[in-house]
Amino acid sequence: MVDFHSHILPAVDDGSKNTSESLKLLSMLSSQGVDLVCATPHYLADRESVDEFIIRRDASYNELKQNLSSDSPEILLGAEVAYYDGLSNLDNLEKLCIGDSRLLLVEMPQSRWSEYTIKELINLACSNRFTIVLAHIERYEVIRNRELLERLLKSGILLQINASFINGISTRRRALRYIADGWVHFIGSDCHDTVHRPPFLGKAYSFIERKLGTEFLSDYAEFQREFLFDSVN
Ligand SMILES: [Fe+2]
């Protein structure tokens, strides 16, 4: 199974504080059946350049790599890029895509999205430079705006939800419907630590398997891998 969104790299952002915590998170993910983890630390353009971020991120990964056990999930490096109006003009934005794919995980503002913002997102998605994936889409009111959601999907934007949306008793039915309808392409633990925001992906994937079947789940995993490893996407 794939964890598309995580903060498992040590001391890069507000996620894992050190290598020991990162190893515990990876062990938890592995025990939940996750064999591929996208490491997506927060990237904020007003704090540092893309190149500065990548140097910090890669140094953290290299430190972690020396301590990984042989049964650790595979790790792909990426970022959770904080959206701002003008993001499309940021130098080297492509370097923040996950692994060798063209998937760019973007975190949107909590406030209502302006038409300018929506157009910039769609322009980015249509620019052929990226495949935009919107992080934890359940956090935004767009999730209840079917017309806007369809507009985003039609422009090639993909959607990610957090495992907590699938695990929540009051939200799981809705989450399942979005997945079954093909509106949600990726699921992430968005884990930050082992205590307050630990990974609960195993529970989420088990629920999907129970409700939609083993074949659906294996097709879903295959589809996710194709996106991550096919450099055309
Ligand atoms: Fe996150």
PDB file of C-alpha atoms and ligand atoms in Angstrom:
ATOM      1  CA  MET A   1       0.000   0.000   0.000  1.00  0.00           C
ATOM      2  CA  VAL A   2       1.050   3.577  -0.619  1.00  0.00           C
ATOM      3  CA  ASP A   3       1.257   6.425   1.870  1.00  0.00           C
ATOM      4  CA  PHE A   4       1.103   9.424  -0.424  1.00  0.00           C
ATOM      5  CA  HIS A   5       1.505  12.153   2.214  1.00  0.00           C
ATOM      6  CA  SER A   6       3.738  12.002   5.275  1.00  0.00           C
ATOM      7  CA  HIS A   7       6.123  13.985   7.411  1.00  0.00           C
ATOM      8  CA  ILE A   8       8.521  11.167   8.214  1.00  0.00           C
ATOM      9  CA  LEU A   9      11.825  12.877   7.459  1.00  0.00           C
ATOM     10  CA  PRO A  10      13.732  13.906  10.575  1.00  0.00           C
ATOM     11  CA  ALA A  11      13.900  17.593  11.540  1.00  0.00           C
ATOM     12  CA  VAL A  12      12.856  19.119   8.215  1.00  0.00           C
ATOM     13  CA  ASP A  13       9.476  20.536   9.217  1.00  0.00           C
ATOM     14  CA  ASP A  14       6.940  20.144  12.038  1.00  0.00           C
ATOM     15  CA  GLY A  15       6.913  16.370  11.504  1.00  0.00           C
ATOM     16  CA  SER A  16       9.389  13.840  12.883  1.00  0.00           C
ATOM     17  CA  LYS A  17      11.840  15.441  15.280  1.00  0.00           C
ATOM     18  CA  ASN A  18      14.741  13.026  14.868  1.00  0.00           C
ATOM     19  CA  THR A  19      15.930   9.838  13.209  1.00  0.00           C
ATOM     20  CA  SER A  20      14.653   7.650  16.018  1.00  0.00           C
ATOM     21  CA  GLU A  21      11.113   9.016  15.631  1.00  0.00           C
ATOM     22  CA  SER A  22      11.325   8.618  11.842  1.00  0.00           C
ATOM     23  CA  LEU A  23      12.304   4.976  12.232  1.00  0.00           C
ATOM     24  CA  LYS A  24       9.362   4.391  14.572  1.00  0.00           C
ATOM     25  CA  LEU A  25       6.973   6.009  12.092  1.00  0.00           C
ATOM     26  CA  LEU A  26       8.321   3.862   9.266  1.00  0.00           C
ATOM     27  CA  SER A  27       8.000   0.759  11.404  1.00  0.00           C
ATOM     28  CA  MET A  28       4.378   1.655  12.222  1.00  0.00           C
ATOM     29  CA  LEU A  29       3.643   2.196   8.528  1.00  0.00           C
ATOM     30  CA  SER A  30       5.306  -1.063   7.594  1.00  0.00           C
ATOM     31  CA  SER A  31       3.253  -2.973  10.166  1.00  0.00           C
ATOM     32  CA  GLN A  32       0.118  -1.436   8.613  1.00  0.00           C
ATOM     33  CA  GLY A  33       1.001  -2.897   5.208  1.00  0.00           C
ATOM     34  CA  VAL A  34       2.557   0.231   3.686  1.00  0.00           C
ATOM     35  CA  ASP A  35       5.474  -0.537   1.389  1.00  0.00           C
ATOM     36  CA  LEU A  36       5.861   2.823  -0.342  1.00  0.00           C
ATOM     37  CA  VAL A  37       5.956   6.175   1.458  1.00  0.00           C
ATOM     38  CA  CYS A  38       6.050   9.601  -0.114  1.00  0.00           C
ATOM     39  CA  ALA A  39       8.019  11.901   2.180  1.00  0.00           C
ATOM     40  CA  THR A  40       6.341  15.262   1.736  1.00  0.00           C
ATOM     41  CA  PRO A  41       7.723  17.867   4.164  1.00  0.00           C
ATOM     42  CA  HIS A  42       6.108  21.297   4.102  1.00  0.00           C
ATOM     43  CA  TYR A  43       7.610  23.716   1.590  1.00  0.00           C
ATOM     44  CA  LEU A  44       6.920  27.420   2.159  1.00  0.00           C
ATOM     45  CA  ALA A  45       8.210  29.711  -0.555  1.00  0.00           C
ATOM     46  CA  ASP A  46       8.401  32.737   1.762  1.00  0.00           C
ATOM     47  CA  ARG A  47      10.926  30.928   3.976  1.00  0.00           C
ATOM     48  CA  GLU A  48      13.465  29.546   1.516  1.00  0.00           C
ATOM     49  CA  SER A  49      14.172  28.859  -2.125  1.00  0.00           C
ATOM     50  CA  VAL A  50      13.363  25.487  -3.662  1.00  0.00           C
ATOM     51  CA  ASP A  51      17.077  24.688  -3.882  1.00  0.00           C
ATOM     52  CA  GLU A  52      17.679  25.522  -0.216  1.00  0.00           C
ATOM     53  CA  PHE A  53      14.744  23.320   0.776  1.00  0.00           C
ATOM     54  CA  ILE A  54      15.999  20.428  -1.324  1.00  0.00           C
ATOM     55  CA  ILE A  55      19.444  20.609   0.254  1.00  0.00           C
ATOM     56  CA  ARG A  56      17.878  20.412   3.748  1.00  0.00           C
ATOM     57  CA  ARG A  57      15.433  17.667   2.753  1.00  0.00           C
ATOM     58  CA  ASP A  58      18.042  15.511   1.043  1.00  0.00           C
ATOM     59  CA  ALA A  59      20.490  15.866   3.950  1.00  0.00           C
ATOM     60  CA  SER A  60      17.748  14.679   6.302  1.00  0.00           C
ATOM     61  CA  TYR A  61      16.947  11.730   4.050  1.00  0.00           C
ATOM     62  CA  ASN A  62      20.608  10.749   3.691  1.00  0.00           C
ATOM     63  CA  GLU A  63      20.964  10.694   7.473  1.00  0.00           C
ATOM     64  CA  LEU A  64      17.828   8.570   7.795  1.00  0.00           C
ATOM     65  CA  LYS A  65      18.867   6.246   4.974  1.00  0.00           C
ATOM     66  CA  GLN A  66      21.939   5.095   6.862  1.00  0.00           C
ATOM     67  CA  ASN A  67      19.692   3.803   9.650  1.00  0.00           C
ATOM     68  CA  LEU A  68      16.923   2.151   7.631  1.00  0.00           C
ATOM     69  CA  SER A  69      16.265  -1.526   8.167  1.00  0.00           C
ATOM     70  CA  SER A  70      15.949  -3.865   5.205  1.00  0.00           C
ATOM     71  CA  ASP A  71      12.169  -4.179   5.680  1.00  0.00           C
ATOM     72  CA  SER A  72      11.574  -0.429   5.712  1.00  0.00           C
ATOM     73  CA  PRO A  73       9.047   0.862   3.175  1.00  0.00           C
ATOM     74  CA  GLU A  74      10.527   2.408   0.051  1.00  0.00           C
ATOM     75  CA  ILE A  75      10.710   6.204   0.316  1.00  0.00           C
ATOM     76  CA  LEU A  76      10.086   8.704  -2.476  1.00  0.00           C
ATOM     77  CA  LEU A  77      11.085  12.309  -1.848  1.00  0.00           C
ATOM     78  CA  GLY A  78       8.700  15.158  -2.524  1.00  0.00           C
ATOM     79  CA  ALA A  79       7.122  18.092  -0.745  1.00  0.00           C
ATOM     80  CA  GLU A  80       3.819  19.483   0.406  1.00  0.00           C
ATOM     81  CA  VAL A  81       3.907  22.829  -1.337  1.00  0.00           C
ATOM     82  CA  ALA A  82       1.955  25.652   0.291  1.00  0.00           C
ATOM     83  CA  TYR A  83      -0.083  27.403  -2.393  1.00  0.00           C
ATOM     84  CA  TYR A  84       0.025  31.172  -2.841  1.00  0.00           C
ATOM     85  CA  ASP A  85      -1.172  33.327  -5.713  1.00  0.00           C
ATOM     86  CA  GLY A  86       1.870  33.444  -7.990  1.00  0.00           C
ATOM     87  CA  LEU A  87       3.104  29.915  -7.196  1.00  0.00           C
ATOM     88  CA  SER A  88       3.281  29.102 -10.900  1.00  0.00           C
ATOM     89  CA  ASN A  89       6.100  31.656 -11.284  1.00  0.00           C
ATOM     90  CA  LEU A  90       8.276  30.061  -8.600  1.00  0.00           C
ATOM     91  CA  ASP A  91      11.710  29.023  -9.888  1.00  0.00           C
ATOM     92  CA  ASN A  92      12.417  25.297  -9.908  1.00  0.00           C
ATOM     93  CA  LEU A  93       8.925  24.290  -8.822  1.00  0.00           C
ATOM     94  CA  GLU A  94       9.352  21.099 -10.860  1.00  0.00           C
ATOM     95  CA  LYS A  95      12.047  19.929  -8.468  1.00  0.00           C
ATOM     96  CA  LEU A  96       9.399  19.508  -5.754  1.00  0.00           C
ATOM     97  CA  CYS A  97       7.522  16.762  -7.630  1.00  0.00           C
ATOM     98  CA  ILE A  98       7.404  13.372  -5.936  1.00  0.00           C
ATOM     99  CA  GLY A  99      10.211  10.998  -6.944  1.00  0.00           C
ATOM    100  CA  ASP A 100      10.678  11.065 -10.721  1.00  0.00           C
ATOM    101  CA  SER A 101       6.985  11.656 -11.348  1.00  0.00           C
ATOM    102  CA  ARG A 102       5.305  14.903 -12.306  1.00  0.00           C
ATOM    103  CA  LEU A 103       3.029  14.746  -9.278  1.00  0.00           C
ATOM    104  CA  LEU A 104       3.129  17.960  -7.254  1.00  0.00           C
ATOM    105  CA  LEU A 105       1.375  17.845  -3.877  1.00  0.00           C
ATOM    106  CA  VAL A 106      -0.156  21.239  -3.131  1.00  0.00           C
ATOM    107  CA  GLU A 107      -1.656  22.407   0.154  1.00  0.00           C
ATOM    108  CA  MET A 108      -4.344  25.033  -0.310  1.00  0.00           C
ATOM    109  CA  PRO A 109      -5.270  27.907   2.007  1.00  0.00           C
ATOM    110  CA  GLN A 110      -8.067  27.298   4.526  1.00  0.00           C
ATOM    111  CA  SER A 111      -9.827  30.500   3.483  1.00  0.00           C
ATOM    112  CA  ARG A 112     -12.302  30.549   0.594  1.00  0.00           C
ATOM    113  CA  TRP A 113     -10.475  30.203  -2.737  1.00  0.00           C
ATOM    114  CA  SER A 114     -10.824  33.206  -5.021  1.00  0.00           C
ATOM    115  CA  GLU A 115     -11.562  32.824  -8.717  1.00  0.00           C
ATOM    116  CA  TYR A 116      -7.966  33.973  -9.308  1.00  0.00           C
ATOM    117  CA  THR A 117      -6.692  31.104  -7.170  1.00  0.00           C
ATOM    118  CA  ILE A 118      -8.889  28.556  -8.929  1.00  0.00           C
ATOM    119  CA  LYS A 119      -7.743  29.811 -12.338  1.00  0.00           C
ATOM    120  CA  GLU A 120      -4.081  29.687 -11.327  1.00  0.00           C
ATOM    121  CA  LEU A 121      -4.520  26.108 -10.133  1.00  0.00           C
ATOM    122  CA  ILE A 122      -6.228  25.118 -13.366  1.00  0.00           C
ATOM    123  CA  ASN A 123      -3.569  26.900 -15.430  1.00  0.00           C
ATOM    124  CA  LEU A 124      -0.854  25.043 -13.536  1.00  0.00           C
ATOM    125  CA  ALA A 125      -2.669  21.769 -14.130  1.00  0.00           C
ATOM    126  CA  CYS A 126      -3.081  22.517 -17.828  1.00  0.00           C
ATOM    127  CA  SER A 127       0.462  23.817 -18.317  1.00  0.00           C
ATOM    128  CA  ASN A 128       1.768  20.310 -18.953  1.00  0.00           C
ATOM    129  CA  ARG A 129       4.508  20.909 -16.392  1.00  0.00           C
ATOM    130  CA  PHE A 130       2.827  19.034 -13.544  1.00  0.00           C
ATOM    131  CA  THR A 131       0.044  16.841 -12.391  1.00  0.00           C
ATOM    132  CA  ILE A 132      -1.330  18.756  -9.438  1.00  0.00           C
ATOM    133  CA  VAL A 133      -2.519  16.737  -6.443  1.00  0.00           C
ATOM    134  CA  LEU A 134      -4.479  18.692  -3.850  1.00  0.00           C
ATOM    135  CA  ALA A 135      -3.590  17.623  -0.312  1.00  0.00           C
ATOM    136  CA  HIS A 136      -6.282  16.551   2.190  1.00  0.00           C
ATOM    137  CA  ILE A 137      -9.129  17.898   0.070  1.00  0.00           C
ATOM    138  CA  GLU A 138     -11.605  17.064   2.851  1.00  0.00           C
ATOM    139  CA  ARG A 139     -10.348  20.081   4.799  1.00  0.00           C
ATOM    140  CA  TYR A 140     -11.731  22.563   2.300  1.00  0.00           C
ATOM    141  CA  GLU A 141     -15.255  23.604   1.529  1.00  0.00           C
ATOM    142  CA  VAL A 142     -14.646  22.710  -2.117  1.00  0.00           C
ATOM    143  CA  ILE A 143     -15.348  19.101  -1.114  1.00  0.00           C
ATOM    144  CA  ARG A 144     -19.030  20.051  -0.840  1.00  0.00           C
ATOM    145  CA  ASN A 145     -19.048  22.103  -4.041  1.00  0.00           C
ATOM    146  CA  ARG A 146     -19.675  19.467  -6.673  1.00  0.00           C
ATOM    147  CA  GLU A 147     -19.552  21.910  -9.573  1.00  0.00           C
ATOM    148  CA  LEU A 148     -16.126  23.275  -8.603  1.00  0.00           C
ATOM    149  CA  LEU A 149     -14.820  19.822  -7.789  1.00  0.00           C
ATOM    150  CA  GLU A 150     -15.816  18.607 -11.245  1.00  0.00           C
ATOM    151  CA  ARG A 151     -14.165  21.650 -12.803  1.00  0.00           C
ATOM    152  CA  LEU A 152     -10.896  20.831 -11.013  1.00  0.00           C
ATOM    153  CA  LEU A 153     -11.081  17.151 -11.913  1.00  0.00           C
ATOM    154  CA  LYS A 154     -11.810  17.942 -15.557  1.00  0.00           C
ATOM    155  CA  SER A 155      -8.659  20.047 -15.735  1.00  0.00           C
ATOM    156  CA  GLY A 156      -6.603  17.031 -14.659  1.00  0.00           C
ATOM    157  CA  ILE A 157      -6.183  17.916 -10.995  1.00  0.00           C
ATOM    158  CA  LEU A 158      -5.991  14.886  -8.711  1.00  0.00           C
ATOM    159  CA  LEU A 159      -7.197  14.704  -5.128  1.00  0.00           C
ATOM    160  CA  GLN A 160      -5.723  13.257  -1.950  1.00  0.00           C
ATOM    161  CA  ILE A 161      -7.515  12.600   1.323  1.00  0.00           C
ATOM    162  CA  ASN A 162      -6.103  11.787   4.734  1.00  0.00           C
ATOM    163  CA  ALA A 163      -6.682   8.412   6.361  1.00  0.00           C
ATOM    164  CA  SER A 164      -8.502  10.188   9.205  1.00  0.00           C
ATOM    165  CA  PHE A 165     -11.302  11.092   6.776  1.00  0.00           C
ATOM    166  CA  ILE A 166     -11.805   7.394   6.025  1.00  0.00           C
ATOM    167  CA  ASN A 167     -11.430   6.348   9.650  1.00  0.00           C
ATOM    168  CA  GLY A 168     -13.819   8.967  11.062  1.00  0.00           C
ATOM    169  CA  ILE A 169     -17.191   7.476  11.987  1.00  0.00           C
ATOM    170  CA  SER A 170     -19.072  10.536  10.745  1.00  0.00           C
ATOM    171  CA  THR A 171     -17.056  10.934   7.511  1.00  0.00           C
ATOM    172  CA  ARG A 172     -16.174   7.427   6.361  1.00  0.00           C
ATOM    173  CA  ARG A 173     -19.285   6.881   4.256  1.00  0.00           C
ATOM    174  CA  ARG A 174     -18.645  10.080   2.359  1.00  0.00           C
ATOM    175  CA  ALA A 175     -14.963   9.203   1.951  1.00  0.00           C
ATOM    176  CA  LEU A 176     -15.868   5.794   0.591  1.00  0.00           C
ATOM    177  CA  ARG A 177     -18.273   7.297  -1.912  1.00  0.00           C
ATOM    178  CA  TYR A 178     -15.600   9.682  -3.223  1.00  0.00           C
ATOM    179  CA  ILE A 179     -13.156   6.783  -3.586  1.00  0.00           C
ATOM    180  CA  ALA A 180     -15.707   4.492  -5.257  1.00  0.00           C
ATOM    181  CA  ASP A 181     -16.696   7.285  -7.654  1.00  0.00           C
ATOM    182  CA  GLY A 182     -13.070   7.776  -8.664  1.00  0.00           C
ATOM    183  CA  TRP A 183     -12.812  11.274  -7.236  1.00  0.00           C
ATOM    184  CA  VAL A 184     -10.010  10.502  -4.798  1.00  0.00           C
ATOM    185  CA  HIS A 185      -6.745   9.324  -6.263  1.00  0.00           C
ATOM    186  CA  PHE A 186      -4.425   9.125  -3.279  1.00  0.00           C
ATOM    187  CA  ILE A 187      -4.593   8.494   0.448  1.00  0.00           C
ATOM    188  CA  GLY A 188      -2.065   9.755   2.945  1.00  0.00           C
ATOM    189  CA  SER A 189      -1.429   9.232   6.622  1.00  0.00           C
ATOM    190  CA  ASP A 190      -0.186  12.839   6.932  1.00  0.00           C
ATOM    191  CA  CYS A 191       1.618  11.459   9.986  1.00  0.00           C
ATOM    192  CA  HIS A 192       3.751  13.919  11.906  1.00  0.00           C
ATOM    193  CA  ASP A 193       4.753  11.963  15.026  1.00  0.00           C
ATOM    194  CA  THR A 194       4.090   8.764  16.928  1.00  0.00           C
ATOM    195  CA  VAL A 195       1.794  10.266  19.580  1.00  0.00           C
ATOM    196  CA  HIS A 196      -0.392  13.149  18.403  1.00  0.00           C
ATOM    197  CA  ARG A 197      -0.538  12.518  14.662  1.00  0.00           C
ATOM    198  CA  PRO A 198       0.523   8.902  14.113  1.00  0.00           C
ATOM    199  CA  PRO A 199      -0.205   6.959  10.920  1.00  0.00           C
ATOM    200  CA  PHE A 200      -3.509   5.063  10.697  1.00  0.00           C
ATOM    201  CA  LEU A 201      -3.377   3.979   7.089  1.00  0.00           C
ATOM    202  CA  GLY A 202      -3.813   0.264   7.761  1.00  0.00           C
ATOM    203  CA  LYS A 203      -7.232   0.878   9.265  1.00  0.00           C
ATOM    204  CA  ALA A 204      -8.277   3.068   6.329  1.00  0.00           C
ATOM    205  CA  TYR A 205      -7.166   0.584   3.664  1.00  0.00           C
ATOM    206  CA  SER A 206      -8.828  -2.284   5.561  1.00  0.00           C
ATOM    207  CA  PHE A 207     -12.099  -0.363   5.572  1.00  0.00           C
ATOM    208  CA  ILE A 208     -11.848   0.203   1.808  1.00  0.00           C
ATOM    209  CA  GLU A 209     -11.098  -3.474   1.268  1.00  0.00           C
ATOM    210  CA  ARG A 210     -14.028  -4.545   3.442  1.00  0.00           C
ATOM    211  CA  LYS A 211     -16.475  -2.245   1.702  1.00  0.00           C
ATOM    212  CA  LEU A 212     -15.235  -2.202  -1.896  1.00  0.00           C
ATOM    213  CA  GLY A 213     -13.429  -5.531  -2.121  1.00  0.00           C
ATOM    214  CA  THR A 214      -9.891  -6.853  -2.433  1.00  0.00           C
ATOM    215  CA  GLU A 215      -9.850  -6.486  -6.202  1.00  0.00           C
ATOM    216  CA  PHE A 216     -10.827  -2.833  -5.998  1.00  0.00           C
ATOM    217  CA  LEU A 217      -8.066  -2.205  -3.473  1.00  0.00           C
ATOM    218  CA  SER A 218      -5.399  -3.936  -5.520  1.00  0.00           C
ATOM    219  CA  ASP A 219      -6.473  -2.042  -8.675  1.00  0.00           C
ATOM    220  CA  TYR A 220      -6.356   1.170  -6.664  1.00  0.00           C
ATOM    221  CA  ALA A 221      -2.824   0.433  -5.447  1.00  0.00           C
ATOM    222  CA  GLU A 222      -1.750  -0.408  -8.994  1.00  0.00           C
ATOM    223  CA  PHE A 223      -3.217   2.841 -10.308  1.00  0.00           C
ATOM    224  CA  GLN A 224      -1.349   4.834  -7.632  1.00  0.00           C
ATOM    225  CA  ARG A 225       1.941   3.150  -8.459  1.00  0.00           C
ATOM    226  CA  GLU A 226       1.487   3.836 -12.155  1.00  0.00           C
ATOM    227  CA  PHE A 227       1.107   7.529 -11.390  1.00  0.00           C
ATOM    228  CA  LEU A 228       4.152   7.546  -9.133  1.00  0.00           C
ATOM    229  CA  PHE A 229       6.467   5.592 -11.390  1.00  0.00           C
ATOM    230  CA  ASP A 230       5.315   6.571 -14.853  1.00  0.00           C
ATOM    231  CA  SER A 231       7.285   9.737 -15.552  1.00  0.00           C
ATOM    232  CA  VAL A 232       4.691  10.823 -18.142  1.00  0.00           C
ATOM    233  CA  ASN A 233       2.272  11.542 -15.302  1.00  0.00           C
TER     234      ASN A 233
HETATM  235 FE    FE B   1       0.854  17.373   5.587  1.00  0.00          FE
END
